[in-house]
Tab-separated table of C-alpha atoms and ligand atoms in Angstrom:
chain	number	residue	atom	x	y	z
A	233	MET	CA	0.000	0.000	0.000
A	234	ALA	CA	2.296	2.631	-1.321
A	235	THR	CA	1.000	6.080	-0.582
A	236	SER	CA	2.898	9.211	-1.420
A	237	LEU	CA	5.251	10.858	1.050
A	238	ASP	CA	4.549	14.360	2.347
A	239	LEU	CA	7.946	15.960	2.903
A	240	GLU	CA	6.545	19.170	4.363
A	241	GLY	CA	4.036	17.697	6.790
A	242	ASP	CA	4.678	16.168	10.221
A	243	VAL	CA	8.177	14.694	10.104
A	244	VAL	CA	7.222	11.966	12.606
A	245	ASP	CA	4.430	10.862	10.258
A	246	LEU	CA	6.989	10.877	7.456
A	247	LEU	CA	9.249	8.584	9.487
A	248	ARG	CA	6.330	6.213	10.132
A	249	ARG	CA	5.532	6.097	6.418
A	250	LEU	CA	9.129	5.235	5.624
A	251	VAL	CA	9.208	2.466	8.254
A	252	ASP	CA	5.927	1.024	6.938
A	253	VAL	CA	7.489	0.444	3.517
A	254	GLU	CA	9.678	-2.636	3.971
A	255	SER	CA	13.096	-2.097	2.435
A	256	VAL	CA	15.361	-4.920	3.515
A	257	SER	CA	18.673	-4.757	1.619
A	258	GLY	CA	18.128	-5.854	-1.985
A	259	ASP	CA	14.425	-4.921	-1.838
A	260	GLU	CA	14.603	-1.114	-2.022
A	261	GLN	CA	12.699	-0.585	-5.281
A	262	GLN	CA	9.424	0.494	-3.692
A	263	ILE	CA	10.893	2.898	-1.140
A	264	THR	CA	13.197	4.401	-3.777
A	265	ASP	CA	10.173	4.915	-6.082
A	266	LEU	CA	8.346	6.706	-3.276
A	267	VAL	CA	11.274	8.943	-2.384
A	268	GLU	CA	11.833	9.747	-6.058
A	269	GLN	CA	8.149	10.671	-6.534
A	270	ALA	CA	8.322	12.887	-3.468
A	271	LEU	CA	11.479	14.725	-4.611
A	272	ARG	CA	10.732	15.141	-8.344
A	273	PRO	CA	8.151	17.966	-7.962
A	274	TYR	CA	10.662	20.267	-6.235
A	275	ARG	CA	11.936	22.637	-8.885
A	276	HIS	CA	15.024	23.550	-6.842
A	277	LEU	CA	16.294	19.966	-6.985
A	278	GLN	CA	17.849	18.168	-9.936
A	279	VAL	CA	16.925	14.557	-9.323
A	280	SER	CA	18.703	11.628	-10.951
A	281	ARG	CA	18.515	7.930	-10.315
A	282	GLN	CA	20.909	5.049	-10.857
A	283	GLY	CA	19.240	1.775	-9.890
A	284	ASN	CA	18.078	2.342	-6.343
A	285	VAL	CA	20.394	5.262	-5.687
A	286	LEU	CA	18.767	8.701	-5.775
A	287	VAL	CA	20.658	11.960	-6.038
A	288	ALA	CA	18.963	15.351	-5.637
A	289	ARG	CA	21.190	18.395	-6.205
A	290	THR	CA	20.711	22.096	-5.893
A	291	GLU	CA	22.539	23.933	-8.685
A	292	LEU	CA	22.723	27.493	-7.421
A	293	GLY	CA	26.355	28.071	-8.327
A	294	ARG	CA	27.372	28.508	-4.688
A	295	ALA	CA	31.081	28.634	-3.875
A	296	GLU	CA	30.877	25.475	-1.789
A	297	ARG	CA	28.915	22.258	-1.935
A	298	VAL	CA	28.077	19.821	0.861
A	299	VAL	CA	26.667	16.298	0.779
A	300	VAL	CA	23.972	14.898	3.057
A	301	ALA	CA	23.573	11.144	2.617
A	302	GLY	CA	21.560	8.277	4.031
A	303	HIS	CA	20.797	4.673	3.184
A	304	LEU	CA	17.259	3.456	2.507
A	305	ASP	CA	17.732	-0.228	3.329
A	306	THR	CA	17.346	-2.026	6.632
A	307	VAL	CA	18.372	-5.324	8.170
A	308	PRO	CA	15.650	-8.039	8.013
A	309	ILE	CA	12.268	-7.438	9.656
A	310	ALA	CA	11.815	-8.962	13.114
A	311	ASP	CA	8.042	-8.749	13.453
A	312	ASN	CA	8.525	-4.973	13.852
A	313	VAL	CA	6.765	-3.588	10.765
A	314	PRO	CA	4.421	-1.721	10.471
A	315	SER	CA	5.504	1.039	12.796
A	316	ARG	CA	3.804	2.043	16.024
A	317	THR	CA	4.226	4.930	18.409
A	318	THR	CA	4.221	5.237	22.172
A	319	GLN	CA	4.379	8.206	24.510
A	320	GLU	CA	7.009	8.092	27.235
A	321	ASP	CA	7.878	10.960	29.579
A	322	GLY	CA	6.273	13.387	27.171
A	323	ARG	CA	8.296	12.022	24.229
A	324	THR	CA	6.895	10.336	21.133
A	325	LEU	CA	8.789	7.172	20.256
A	326	VAL	CA	8.481	5.622	16.802
A	327	TRP	CA	9.034	1.852	16.865
A	328	GLY	CA	9.811	-0.400	13.939
A	329	ARG	CA	12.543	-1.787	11.685
A	330	GLY	CA	14.691	1.024	10.386
A	331	ALA	CA	13.210	3.688	12.694
A	332	CYS	CA	16.680	4.177	14.167
A	333	ASP	CA	18.965	2.808	11.423
A	334	MET	CA	18.344	4.964	9.594
A	335	LYS	CA	14.948	6.069	8.368
A	336	GLY	CA	14.874	8.693	11.122
A	337	GLY	CA	17.878	10.319	9.472
A	338	VAL	CA	16.341	9.847	6.031
A	339	ALA	CA	13.113	11.545	7.195
A	340	ALA	CA	15.066	14.472	8.647
A	341	SER	CA	17.105	14.963	5.474
A	342	LEU	CA	14.114	14.571	3.106
A	343	ALA	CA	12.202	17.188	5.094
A	344	ALA	CA	15.218	19.522	4.994
A	345	ALA	CA	15.752	18.947	1.268
A	346	ALA	CA	12.154	19.983	0.572
A	347	VAL	CA	12.266	23.302	2.441
A	348	LEU	CA	15.841	24.375	1.644
A	349	THR	CA	14.988	25.951	-1.709
A	350	ALA	CA	17.953	28.353	-1.625
A	351	PRO	CA	20.617	26.906	0.686
A	352	ARG	CA	23.753	28.939	1.454
A	353	ARG	CA	25.877	26.121	0.122
A	354	ASP	CA	24.837	23.896	-2.739
A	355	VAL	CA	23.669	20.538	-1.436
A	356	THR	CA	23.839	17.068	-2.910
A	357	TRP	CA	21.268	14.875	-1.149
A	358	ILE	CA	22.018	11.168	-1.617
A	359	PHE	CA	19.716	8.256	-0.757
A	360	TYR	CA	21.173	4.817	-1.448
A	361	ASP	CA	20.650	1.079	-1.195
A	362	ASN	CA	22.424	-1.972	0.197
A	363	GLU	CA	24.361	-0.447	3.088
A	364	GLU	CA	23.577	-3.276	5.496
A	365	VAL	CA	25.150	-6.037	3.388
A	366	GLU	CA	28.540	-6.932	1.952
A	367	GLU	CA	30.278	-3.869	0.689
A	368	GLN	CA	30.445	-4.942	-2.990
A	369	ARG	CA	26.691	-4.194	-3.134
A	370	ASN	CA	26.883	-0.841	-1.327
A	371	GLY	CA	25.014	1.833	-3.290
A	372	LEU	CA	27.309	4.649	-2.191
A	373	LYS	CA	30.365	2.654	-3.236
A	374	ARG	CA	28.730	2.091	-6.645
A	375	LEU	CA	27.871	5.758	-6.995
A	376	ALA	CA	31.454	6.710	-6.148
A	377	ALA	CA	32.666	4.443	-8.949
A	378	THR	CA	30.154	5.436	-11.647
A	379	HIS	CA	29.308	9.075	-10.773
A	380	PRO	CA	32.134	10.329	-8.556
A	381	GLN	CA	31.055	13.958	-9.111
A	382	HIS	CA	28.098	13.314	-6.809
A	383	LEU	CA	30.458	12.763	-3.870
A	384	GLU	CA	32.442	15.926	-4.502
A	385	ALA	CA	31.985	18.401	-1.643
A	386	VAL	CA	33.834	20.338	1.032
A	387	PHE	CA	32.055	18.414	3.785
A	388	ALA	CA	29.616	15.519	4.141
A	389	VAL	CA	27.018	14.550	6.719
A	390	LEU	CA	25.943	10.922	6.950
A	391	CYS	CA	22.610	10.614	8.758
A	392	GLU	CA	23.452	7.455	10.721
A	393	PRO	CA	21.946	7.376	14.230
A	394	SER	CA	24.050	9.346	16.703
A	395	ASN	CA	21.520	10.534	19.303
A	396	ALA	CA	21.204	13.729	17.236
A	397	ARG	CA	24.776	14.651	18.151
A	398	ILE	CA	27.802	14.940	15.930
A	399	GLU	CA	30.070	11.921	15.814
A	400	GLY	CA	33.149	12.851	13.872
A	401	GLY	CA	34.965	10.603	11.441
A	402	CYS	CA	35.315	6.914	12.167
A	403	GLN	CA	37.994	4.469	13.241
A	404	GLY	CA	39.785	2.201	10.834
A	405	THR	CA	39.653	-1.563	11.151
A	406	MET	CA	42.270	-4.185	10.299
A	407	ARG	CA	42.175	-7.948	10.548
A	408	VAL	CA	45.443	-9.757	11.003
A	409	LEU	CA	46.054	-13.498	10.961
A	410	VAL	CA	48.791	-14.815	13.230
A	411	GLU	CA	49.985	-18.137	11.818
A	412	LEU	CA	51.970	-20.233	14.278
A	413	THR	CA	53.634	-23.381	13.044
A	414	GLY	CA	55.071	-26.304	14.997
A	415	VAL	CA	55.892	-29.935	14.336
A	416	ALA	CA	53.167	-32.578	14.482
A	417	ALA	CA	53.736	-35.686	16.576
A	418	HIS	CA	51.807	-38.396	18.409
A	419	SER	CA	50.886	-36.998	21.810
A	420	ALA	CA	52.329	-40.142	23.419
A	421	ARG	CA	55.743	-38.962	22.136
A	422	SER	CA	55.177	-35.236	22.393
A	423	TRP	CA	58.894	-34.477	22.790
A	424	LYS	CA	59.316	-35.365	19.106
A	425	GLY	CA	57.027	-32.488	18.083
A	426	HIS	CA	56.529	-28.798	18.715
A	427	ASN	CA	53.140	-27.624	19.964
A	428	ALA	CA	51.890	-24.634	17.949
A	429	ILE	CA	48.955	-24.063	20.313
A	430	HIS	CA	51.360	-23.582	23.215
A	431	ASP	CA	53.101	-20.842	21.223
A	432	ALA	CA	49.775	-19.011	21.106
A	433	GLY	CA	50.099	-18.373	24.831
A	434	ALA	CA	52.779	-15.711	24.464
A	435	VAL	CA	50.847	-13.977	21.670
A	436	LEU	CA	47.619	-13.926	23.660
A	437	GLN	CA	49.483	-12.686	26.747
A	438	ALA	CA	51.014	-9.834	24.756
A	439	LEU	CA	47.569	-8.849	23.500
A	440	ALA	CA	46.083	-9.080	27.000
A	441	ASP	CA	48.899	-6.958	28.455
A	442	HIS	CA	48.693	-4.354	25.702
A	443	GLN	CA	47.298	-0.973	26.712
A	444	PRO	CA	45.313	0.411	23.767
A	445	GLN	CA	46.142	3.948	22.730
A	446	GLN	CA	43.862	6.943	23.002
A	447	VAL	CA	44.607	9.221	20.084
A	448	VAL	CA	43.435	12.800	19.630
A	449	VAL	CA	42.641	13.631	15.982
A	450	ASP	CA	41.281	17.056	15.037
A	451	GLY	CA	40.235	17.574	18.660
A	452	LEU	CA	38.351	14.278	19.130
A	453	THR	CA	39.649	11.384	21.222
A	454	TYR	CA	39.633	7.987	19.516
A	455	ARG	CA	39.987	4.954	21.761
A	456	GLU	CA	41.717	2.110	19.955
A	457	GLY	CA	41.367	-1.641	20.499
A	458	LEU	CA	43.663	-4.568	19.690
A	459	ASN	CA	42.012	-7.902	20.357
A	460	ALA	CA	42.190	-11.585	19.525
A	461	VAL	CA	38.781	-12.386	18.056
A	462	ARG	CA	39.221	-16.029	16.996
A	463	VAL	CA	41.582	-18.897	17.706
A	464	SER	CA	41.809	-22.182	15.816
A	465	GLY	CA	44.185	-25.116	15.958
A	466	GLY	CA	44.430	-28.808	16.662
A	467	ILE	CA	43.187	-31.782	14.652
A	468	ALA	CA	42.709	-34.666	17.093
A	469	GLY	CA	42.881	-35.649	20.747
A	470	ASN	CA	46.141	-37.514	20.303
A	471	VAL	CA	48.093	-35.245	17.962
A	472	ILE	CA	50.506	-32.487	18.917
A	473	PRO	CA	49.208	-29.631	16.749
A	474	ASP	CA	51.573	-28.182	14.149
A	475	ARG	CA	49.326	-25.193	13.382
A	476	CYS	CA	47.531	-22.563	15.385
A	477	GLU	CA	45.892	-19.443	13.970
A	478	ILE	CA	44.858	-16.377	15.911
A	479	GLU	CA	42.733	-13.746	14.224
A	480	VAL	CA	43.370	-10.289	15.606
A	481	ASN	CA	41.215	-7.209	15.027
A	482	TYR	CA	42.777	-3.778	15.353
A	483	ARG	CA	40.459	-0.750	15.550
A	484	PHE	CA	42.697	2.213	14.922
A	485	ALA	CA	42.424	5.976	15.070
A	486	PRO	CA	41.899	7.762	11.743
A	487	ASP	CA	45.321	9.441	11.792
A	488	LYS	CA	46.948	6.088	10.909
A	489	SER	CA	47.390	4.780	7.384
A	490	PRO	CA	46.999	1.030	6.796
A	491	GLU	CA	50.816	0.779	6.700
A	492	GLN	CA	51.150	2.569	10.036
A	493	ALA	CA	48.433	0.387	11.537
A	494	GLU	CA	50.232	-2.762	10.409
A	495	ALA	CA	53.526	-1.445	11.765
A	496	TYR	CA	51.833	-0.811	15.093
A	497	VAL	CA	50.507	-4.385	15.314
A	498	ARG	CA	53.974	-5.714	14.482
A	499	SER	CA	55.476	-3.558	17.234
A	500	VAL	CA	53.103	-5.125	19.786
A	501	LEU	CA	53.852	-8.632	18.473
A	502	PRO	CA	57.558	-8.487	17.526
A	503	GLY	CA	58.814	-11.492	15.605
A	504	VAL	CA	55.367	-13.081	15.410
A	505	PRO	CA	54.455	-14.416	11.932
A	506	LEU	CA	51.394	-12.503	10.828
A	507	ARG	CA	49.704	-11.160	7.726
A	508	VAL	CA	47.011	-8.574	7.116
A	509	THR	CA	43.865	-10.141	5.649
A	510	ASP	CA	41.567	-7.111	5.529
A	511	VAL	CA	41.803	-3.384	6.190
A	512	ALA	CA	39.509	-0.367	5.950
A	513	THR	CA	40.978	3.051	6.658
A	514	GLY	CA	39.230	5.345	9.079
A	515	ALA	CA	38.019	8.871	8.424
A	516	ARG	CA	39.340	12.080	9.958
A	517	PRO	CA	36.579	14.237	11.427
A	518	GLY	CA	37.830	17.337	9.611
A	519	LEU	CA	36.042	19.617	12.055
A	520	ASP	CA	38.397	22.501	11.281
A	521	GLN	CA	36.745	23.104	7.868
A	522	PRO	CA	34.517	26.236	7.791
A	523	ALA	CA	31.489	24.250	6.591
A	524	ALA	CA	32.047	21.802	9.452
A	525	ALA	CA	32.534	24.546	12.031
A	526	GLU	CA	29.249	26.121	10.989
A	527	PHE	CA	27.580	22.740	11.171
A	528	LEU	CA	28.883	22.332	14.745
A	529	ALA	CA	27.481	25.747	15.619
A	530	ALA	CA	24.090	24.909	14.089
A	531	VAL	CA	23.821	21.611	15.960
A	532	GLY	CA	25.328	22.790	19.241
A	533	GLY	CA	26.743	20.488	21.914
A	534	GLU	CA	30.107	18.752	21.963
A	535	PRO	CA	31.094	16.453	19.096
A	536	SER	CA	32.517	13.048	19.954
A	537	ALA	CA	34.528	10.413	18.134
A	538	LYS	CA	32.764	7.636	16.224
A	539	PHE	CA	33.737	4.134	17.326
A	540	GLY	CA	33.162	1.793	14.455
A	541	TRP	CA	33.407	2.035	10.690
A	542	THR	CA	30.729	3.765	8.619
A	543	ASP	CA	30.333	5.049	5.083
A	544	VAL	CA	31.836	8.392	6.171
A	545	ALA	CA	35.125	6.718	5.262
A	546	ARG	CA	34.058	6.633	1.600
A	547	PHE	CA	33.983	10.428	1.670
A	548	SER	CA	37.167	10.718	3.655
A	549	ALA	CA	38.933	8.468	1.131
A	550	ARG	CA	38.094	11.102	-1.499
A	551	GLY	CA	39.411	13.916	0.670
A	552	VAL	CA	35.946	14.976	1.870
A	553	PRO	CA	35.739	15.273	5.665
A	554	ALA	CA	32.549	13.712	6.993
A	555	VAL	CA	30.599	13.247	10.202
A	556	ASN	CA	27.757	11.050	11.406
A	557	PHE	CA	24.679	12.950	12.533
A	558	GLY	CA	21.218	11.497	12.882
A	559	PRO	CA	18.362	10.780	15.275
A	560	GLY	CA	18.207	7.595	17.325
A	561	ASP	CA	20.482	5.705	19.669
A	562	PRO	CA	23.067	3.749	17.662
A	563	SER	CA	22.907	0.922	20.210
A	564	LYS	CA	19.291	0.356	19.062
A	565	ALA	CA	20.329	-0.086	15.425
A	566	HIS	CA	19.425	-3.621	14.241
A	567	ALA	CA	17.717	-4.388	17.586
A	568	ASP	CA	14.297	-6.050	17.488
A	569	ASP	CA	13.017	-3.227	19.722
A	570	GLU	CA	14.451	-0.579	17.420
A	571	PHE	CA	12.932	2.864	17.943
A	572	CYS	CA	13.617	6.536	17.344
A	573	PRO	CA	12.453	9.517	19.427
A	574	GLY	CA	10.322	11.744	17.232
A	575	GLU	CA	11.786	14.872	18.832
A	576	GLU	CA	15.250	13.925	17.600
A	577	VAL	CA	13.997	13.652	14.021
A	578	VAL	CA	12.601	17.166	14.361
A	579	SER	CA	15.788	18.524	15.926
A	580	CYS	CA	17.984	16.947	13.211
A	581	ARG	CA	15.817	18.408	10.448
A	582	ASP	CA	15.897	21.802	12.161
A	583	ALA	CA	19.702	21.674	12.574
A	584	LEU	CA	20.195	20.889	8.869
A	585	VAL	CA	17.868	23.753	7.933
A	586	ARG	CA	19.598	26.194	10.351
A	587	TRP	CA	23.005	25.222	9.003
A	588	LEU	CA	22.141	25.745	5.349
A	589	SER	CA	19.669	28.663	5.555
B	236	ZN	ZN1	22.899	2.506	9.074
């Protein structure tokens, strides 16, 4: 039952409409159609579509351009669609899949896009698909490859849930495989072998003893983490194991390159045989840019560091500083009891409008 979206009516109703249209990753056609229909009538927006990625641009010839982006997909439904609302302590809470991650942010940015007919900076509004699945399918990644001009800006805001506060940048993440080798033997004659699992002890102890760094980048404090996340080894109850693998995950501050991150892991585990299996660079918050400083002023409050990796890094990788800013508690993202406070949707819309008016 697709009904049209009213971008200039009650923004909480708009959020409920968006939640009521199921849009699990890979199934975003209907919601993208609705958002496209809602945006097309606005003469101040040039709307284009590639698959289920929508781009709406103002073309006012302003000296600077900013991007505001959000994904339209959700993780699978958990008996939490359609939406419902409750009143708690004078607040309206909207419940349902995607309310928090991140249709609240999408509602706020759609409402802002509709009323900002002459923003002070040109704006590229991006709504995309397949954020919640493997990154080869990510709509923003695809857009960056096929239409990179749409990501060009001096600053980007990604409307991921952040309790309506600014979370700057994001940490990088690296997976490292420690590969310990020994000599297999029958456990009845263990002195003829070398036990690779026993060698894991020193590696695990070094990781347990390690004090993670706290790194200040552009005024925000990033708290790193270096942890064993998986251990495997051993083939039978009577065999001295000749192999043991430890997977290590390093969450690193966005001032480190992948090479520096690898060097850091090697410095904690000197002489240990390891190789990097996966790495994603973090994103600097870039809060010293004028567009970012004005955004901070419009939102108010103190920005904090983002722990975790988000699509802000896709902007950062192109030299565009980016922050997360959206309604909803990120710890409720993907939860069965996902919800978003209606007041935060309103305050995020109002902050975007204040910033760009
Ligand atoms: Zn999200």
